[in-house]
CSV table of C-alpha atoms in Angstrom, one decimal:
chain,number,residue,atom,x,y,z
P,232,MET,CA,112.7,85.6,53.7
P,233,SER,CA,110.6,85.4,56.9
P,234,GLU,CA,109.1,82.1,57.9
P,235,ASN,CA,105.3,81.8,57.5
P,236,THR,CA,103.9,81.4,61.0
P,237,ALA,CA,100.2,81.6,60.1
P,238,PRO,CA,98.1,79.3,62.3
P,239,LEU,CA,96.7,76.1,60.8
P,240,PRO,CA,93.0,76.1,60.0
P,241,ASP,CA,90.5,74.2,62.1
P,242,PHE,CA,90.0,71.5,59.4
P,243,THR,CA,93.5,70.2,60.1
P,244,ARG,CA,92.1,68.9,63.4
P,245,TRP,CA,89.0,67.3,61.9
P,246,PRO,CA,88.9,63.5,62.1
P,247,SER,CA,88.5,63.4,58.3
P,248,PHE,CA,91.8,65.3,57.7
P,249,PRO,CA,94.2,62.7,56.3
P,250,PHE,CA,97.4,64.0,57.7
P,251,GLU,CA,99.0,64.6,61.1
P,252,GLY,CA,102.2,65.9,62.5
P,253,ASP,CA,104.0,69.2,62.2
P,254,MET,CA,102.8,71.2,59.2
P,255,ARG,CA,102.8,74.7,58.1
P,256,VAL,CA,100.8,76.8,55.7
P,257,LYS,CA,102.3,77.5,52.3
P,258,LYS,CA,103.1,81.1,51.4
P,259,LEU,CA,100.4,82.4,49.1
P,260,ALA,CA,101.7,83.3,45.7
P,261,GLN,CA,100.9,86.5,43.9
P,262,PRO,CA,98.0,86.4,41.5
P,263,VAL,CA,98.7,86.3,37.7
P,264,GLU,CA,97.3,88.9,35.3
P,265,VAL,CA,96.2,86.3,32.7
P,266,GLU,CA,95.3,82.7,33.6
P,267,PRO,CA,96.8,80.0,31.4
P,268,PRO,CA,94.5,78.1,29.1
P,269,ARG,CA,93.0,74.9,30.4
P,270,SER,CA,93.6,71.6,28.6
P,271,GLY,CA,91.2,71.2,25.7
P,272,GLU,CA,90.2,74.8,25.3
P,273,ASP,CA,90.3,74.1,21.6
P,274,ALA,CA,88.1,71.2,20.6
P,275,SER,CA,90.7,69.9,18.1
P,276,ASP,CA,93.1,69.4,21.0
P,277,CYS,CA,90.5,68.1,23.5
P,278,VAL,CA,91.4,64.7,24.9
P,279,ALA,CA,87.7,63.9,25.8
P,280,CYS,CA,86.5,64.6,22.3
P,281,GLY,CA,89.3,62.4,20.7
P,282,THR,CA,88.7,59.4,23.0
P,283,PRO,CA,86.7,56.6,21.4
P,284,ASP,CA,83.6,55.1,22.9
P,285,ASP,CA,85.2,51.8,23.8
P,286,ALA,CA,87.3,53.6,26.4
P,287,TYR,CA,84.1,54.4,28.4
P,288,ILE,CA,82.1,52.0,30.5
P,289,TRP,CA,78.8,53.4,29.2
P,290,VAL,CA,77.8,55.7,26.3
P,291,SER,CA,74.7,57.2,24.9
P,292,GLU,CA,73.8,59.7,22.2
P,293,ARG,CA,74.7,62.8,24.3
P,294,TRP,CA,76.5,61.4,27.4
P,295,ARG,CA,79.4,59.2,28.3
P,296,VAL,CA,80.8,57.7,31.6
P,297,ARG,CA,84.4,56.8,32.1
P,298,ALA,CA,86.5,55.3,34.9
P,299,MET,CA,90.1,55.5,35.9
P,300,ASP,CA,92.6,53.4,34.0
P,301,ARG,CA,93.2,51.3,37.2
P,302,PRO,CA,91.5,50.7,40.5
P,303,THR,CA,92.1,53.1,43.4
P,304,GLY,CA,91.4,53.2,47.1
P,305,LEU,CA,87.7,54.0,46.9
P,306,PRO,CA,85.1,51.4,45.7
P,307,MET,CA,84.2,53.6,42.7
P,308,VAL,CA,85.4,56.8,41.0
P,309,LEU,CA,83.6,57.8,37.8
P,310,ILE,CA,83.5,60.8,35.5
P,311,LEU,CA,80.4,61.9,33.6
P,312,GLU,CA,81.0,63.8,30.4
P,313,CYS,CA,78.8,65.2,27.7
P,314,ARG,CA,79.6,64.5,24.1
P,315,SER,CA,79.4,68.1,23.0
P,316,HIS,CA,82.5,70.2,23.6
P,317,LEU,CA,80.9,72.4,26.2
P,318,ASP,CA,81.5,73.6,29.7
P,319,LEU,CA,78.9,73.7,32.5
P,320,GLY,CA,77.8,77.2,31.9
P,321,ASP,CA,77.6,76.7,28.1
P,322,LEU,CA,75.0,73.8,28.2
P,323,PRO,CA,71.8,74.5,26.4
P,324,ASN,CA,68.5,73.8,28.2
P,325,LEU,CA,68.2,70.3,26.9
P,326,LEU,CA,71.6,69.2,28.1
P,327,ALA,CA,71.2,71.2,31.3
P,328,ALA,CA,68.0,69.3,32.1
P,329,GLU,CA,69.6,66.0,31.2
P,330,LEU,CA,72.6,66.7,33.4
P,331,GLY,CA,70.4,66.7,36.4
P,332,VAL,CA,68.8,63.5,35.4
P,333,MET,CA,72.1,61.8,34.6
P,334,THR,CA,73.6,63.1,37.9
P,335,VAL,CA,70.8,61.5,39.9
P,336,ARG,CA,70.8,58.3,37.9
P,337,LEU,CA,74.6,57.8,38.2
P,338,GLU,CA,74.5,58.5,41.9
P,339,ARG,CA,71.9,55.9,42.4
P,340,ALA,CA,73.8,53.4,40.3
P,341,ILE,CA,77.0,53.8,42.3
P,342,ARG,CA,75.1,53.8,45.7
P,343,SER,CA,73.6,50.5,44.8
P,344,LEU,CA,77.0,48.8,45.0
P,345,ASP,CA,77.8,46.7,48.0
P,346,GLY,CA,79.7,48.6,50.6
P,347,VAL,CA,78.9,52.1,49.4
P,348,ALA,CA,77.4,54.5,51.9
P,349,ARG,CA,77.5,57.9,50.1
P,350,VAL,CA,78.4,59.3,46.7
P,351,HIS,CA,80.2,62.6,46.5
P,352,VAL,CA,79.6,64.6,43.3
P,353,ASN,CA,82.2,67.3,42.4
P,354,ARG,CA,82.9,69.6,39.6
P,355,TRP,CA,86.1,71.6,39.6
P,356,GLY,CA,86.8,72.4,36.0
P,357,ASP,CA,90.2,74.0,36.5
P,358,GLY,CA,92.1,71.2,34.6
P,359,SER,CA,90.0,70.5,31.5
P,360,ALA,CA,87.7,72.8,29.6
P,361,HIS,CA,85.4,69.9,28.6
P,362,LEU,CA,82.6,69.4,31.1
P,363,HIS,CA,83.3,66.5,33.5
P,364,MET,CA,81.6,65.7,36.8
P,365,TRP,CA,83.3,63.5,39.4
P,366,PHE,CA,81.5,60.8,41.3
P,367,LEU,CA,83.3,59.3,44.3
P,368,ALA,CA,81.9,56.5,46.4
P,369,ARG,CA,82.6,56.6,50.2
P,370,PRO,CA,82.9,53.1,51.8
P,371,TYR,CA,80.2,52.2,54.3
P,372,GLY,CA,81.3,52.5,57.9
P,373,ARG,CA,84.4,54.6,57.1
P,374,LEU,CA,83.3,57.7,59.0
P,375,GLN,CA,86.8,59.1,58.9
P,376,LEU,CA,86.4,59.6,55.2
P,377,ARG,CA,83.4,61.8,55.4
P,378,GLY,CA,83.5,65.3,54.0
P,379,THR,CA,85.6,67.3,51.7
P,380,PHE,CA,88.8,65.2,51.9
P,381,LEU,CA,87.4,62.1,50.3
P,382,SER,CA,89.3,62.7,47.0
P,383,LEU,CA,92.6,62.9,49.0
P,384,TRP,CA,91.9,59.6,50.8
P,385,ASP,CA,91.4,58.0,47.4
P,386,ASP,CA,95.2,58.2,46.8
P,387,ILE,CA,96.0,57.1,50.4
P,388,LEU,CA,93.8,54.0,50.9
P,389,PRO,CA,95.0,50.5,49.9
P,390,VAL,CA,93.9,49.8,46.3
P,391,ILE,CA,90.8,47.6,46.0
P,392,PRO,CA,91.1,44.2,44.1
P,393,GLU,CA,90.9,44.6,40.4
P,394,THR,CA,88.2,41.8,40.1
P,395,GLN,CA,86.0,43.7,42.5
P,396,TRP,CA,86.7,47.0,40.7
P,397,ARG,CA,85.7,45.5,37.3
P,398,GLU,CA,82.6,43.9,38.7
P,399,ASN,CA,81.5,47.3,40.1
P,400,LEU,CA,82.1,48.9,36.8
P,401,ALA,CA,80.0,46.3,35.0
P,402,LEU,CA,77.2,46.7,37.5
P,403,VAL,CA,77.0,50.5,37.1
P,404,ALA,CA,77.2,50.2,33.3
P,405,ALA,CA,74.3,47.7,33.3
P,406,TRP,CA,72.3,50.0,35.6
P,407,LEU,CA,72.6,52.9,33.2
P,408,ALA,CA,71.9,50.7,30.2
P,409,ASP,CA,68.5,49.8,31.6
P,410,PHE,CA,67.5,53.4,30.8
P,411,GLY,CA,69.2,53.5,27.4
P,412,GLY,CA,72.6,53.7,25.8
P,413,LYS,CA,75.2,51.0,25.6
P,414,ALA,CA,77.2,49.3,28.4
P,415,ASN,CA,80.8,48.6,27.5
P,416,ALA,CA,82.2,47.4,30.8
P,417,GLU,CA,82.3,43.6,31.5
P,418,PRO,CA,83.0,41.8,34.8
P,419,ALA,CA,86.4,40.2,35.2
P,420,HIS,CA,86.7,36.8,33.5
P,421,ILE,CA,87.3,33.6,35.6
P,422,GLN,CA,90.9,32.7,35.6
P,423,TRP,CA,91.4,28.9,35.2
P,424,GLU,CA,93.9,26.6,33.7
P,425,SER,CA,93.4,23.1,32.4
P,426,PRO,CA,96.0,20.4,32.8
P,427,ALA,CA,98.3,20.0,29.8
P,428,THR,CA,98.1,16.2,30.0
P,429,PHE,CA,95.7,13.7,31.4
P,430,THR,CA,97.0,10.7,33.3
P,431,VAL,CA,95.3,7.5,32.3
P,432,PRO,CA,95.9,4.6,34.7
P,433,ALA,CA,97.6,1.6,33.1
P,434,PRO,CA,95.3,-1.5,32.6
P,435,THR,CA,95.8,-4.2,35.2
P,436,ASP,CA,95.6,-8.0,34.7
P,437,PRO,CA,92.0,-9.1,34.6
P,438,ASP,CA,90.7,-11.1,37.5
P,439,PRO,CA,89.9,-14.7,36.4
P,440,GLU,CA,86.7,-14.5,38.3
P,441,ASP,CA,85.6,-11.5,36.1
P,442,ALA,CA,85.8,-13.7,33.0
P,443,ARG,CA,83.2,-16.0,34.5
P,444,ARG,CA,80.8,-13.2,35.5
P,445,PRO,CA,78.0,-12.3,33.0
P,446,ALA,CA,78.4,-8.8,31.6
P,447,ASN,CA,74.8,-8.0,31.2
P,448,LEU,CA,71.2,-9.3,31.3
P,449,GLY,CA,71.6,-10.7,27.7
P,450,ASP,CA,74.5,-12.8,28.8
P,451,VAL,CA,72.4,-14.1,31.7
P,452,GLU,CA,69.6,-15.2,29.4
P,453,ALA,CA,71.9,-16.6,26.8
P,454,ALA,CA,73.6,-18.7,29.5
P,455,GLU,CA,70.3,-20.0,30.8
P,456,THR,CA,68.8,-20.8,27.3
P,457,PRO,CA,69.2,-24.6,26.7
P,458,PRO,CA,70.3,-25.8,23.3
P,459,ALA,CA,67.8,-27.2,20.8
P,460,GLY,CA,66.6,-30.7,21.7
P,461,SER,CA,67.7,-30.5,25.4
P,462,PRO,CA,65.3,-30.4,28.3
P,463,SER,CA,64.0,-27.0,29.0
P,464,ALA,CA,65.9,-25.1,31.7
P,465,PRO,CA,64.0,-23.2,34.4
P,466,ARG,CA,63.1,-19.7,33.4
P,467,SER,CA,65.2,-16.9,34.7
P,468,PRO,CA,63.5,-15.1,37.7
P,469,ILE,CA,64.4,-11.8,36.1
P,470,ALA,CA,62.6,-12.7,32.9
P,471,SER,CA,59.6,-13.9,34.9
P,472,MET,CA,59.5,-10.6,36.7
P,473,GLU,CA,59.7,-8.7,33.4
P,474,ASN,CA,56.8,-10.7,32.0
P,475,GLN,CA,54.7,-9.9,35.1
P,476,ASP,CA,55.5,-6.2,34.8
P,477,GLN,CA,54.4,-6.3,31.1
P,478,GLY,CA,51.2,-8.2,31.8
P,479,VAL,CA,52.3,-11.5,30.4
P,480,ARG,CA,51.0,-14.5,32.4
P,481,GLU,CA,53.1,-17.6,32.8
P,482,PRO,CA,51.4,-20.8,31.6
P,483,ALA,CA,49.9,-22.8,34.5
P,484,PRO,CA,51.7,-26.1,35.2
P,485,LYS,CA,49.8,-29.3,34.2
P,486,PRO,CA,48.5,-31.3,37.1
P,487,PRO,CA,50.3,-34.6,37.7
P,488,PRO,CA,48.5,-37.8,36.5
P,489,THR,CA,46.3,-39.5,39.1
P,490,ASN,CA,47.5,-42.7,40.6
P,491,HIS,CA,44.3,-44.7,39.9
P,492,ASP,CA,44.2,-48.2,38.7
P,493,SER,CA,43.2,-48.2,35.1
P,494,ASN,CA,41.0,-51.3,35.6
P,495,ASN,CA,38.9,-49.5,38.2
P,496,ALA,CA,38.5,-46.3,36.1
P,497,ARG,CA,35.1,-45.8,34.6
P,498,PRO,CA,34.9,-45.1,31.0
P,499,SER,CA,33.1,-41.9,30.0
P,500,SER,CA,32.1,-40.6,26.7
P,501,GLU,CA,32.9,-37.0,25.7
P,502,ALA,CA,30.8,-34.8,23.5
P,503,THR,CA,31.9,-31.7,21.8
P,504,THR,CA,29.7,-28.7,21.8
P,505,PRO,CA,29.3,-26.5,18.7
P,506,ASN,CA,31.5,-23.7,20.4
P,507,GLY,CA,34.4,-26.1,20.7
P,508,THR,CA,34.2,-27.0,24.4
P,509,THR,CA,34.2,-30.6,25.5
P,510,THR,CA,31.6,-31.9,27.9
P,511,ALA,CA,31.6,-35.3,29.7
P,512,ALA,CA,28.5,-37.5,29.2
P,513,LYS,CA,27.5,-39.8,32.0
P,514,THR,CA,27.4,-43.5,31.0
P,515,ALA,CA,24.7,-45.8,32.1
P,516,GLY,CA,25.8,-47.6,35.1
């Protein structure tokens, strides 16, 4: 068996080619007379037809969108499928027209994610007979991933965090749901743990000074209220301030008695007017 010495194609020297080192071209196998059936040629054995809606991130009457079962190296990899068991060339005019609308809509939804520069849309169809379109997001600034090898880089790049992956799925599903259908994807839930027990500080001995301190305003007023029959205590300044705020005026203090000799005081007569006021009448002098 002679060794294959065919020269390597030019794309192996492209910056986007993911491999380097010594390589050689595989020997091309002989063509087969009859190709083997693809997966799901019969609708009864089709995996896509037998998958329930809750396995998809978004579903509608005629279309469904699903993701991988785990995060990969690219920010987003999604697959658009029609509900009907049809291949691309078998679509009726209605589904063919909707395929164009769904392709544009899903591309916009993925491109709206943070860190996504381009969305590659691919259809191969050699593995499954049920129509499925691949949508692969290229990270922004990663110029080495441009071009036809993006699907290969998806298996080489470090896997993105699962929380980011789930959040991206929820955003795309919500974008599609704005035009109809149902979004099934939800963002990752916040992981938190509450303490099993709470530590309550032990009570300390009360300060003797605290026992003599009033607890509230009621205690202050009660302490300042004199018992019945005792001389009235001065009003609390806080109570006086409250009365002023409420429009209550304090009674004016009575003037002290004059220090005149009663013998030198002139008597005067008082007359009461019909309205109850008292007037002083001058005496003849």
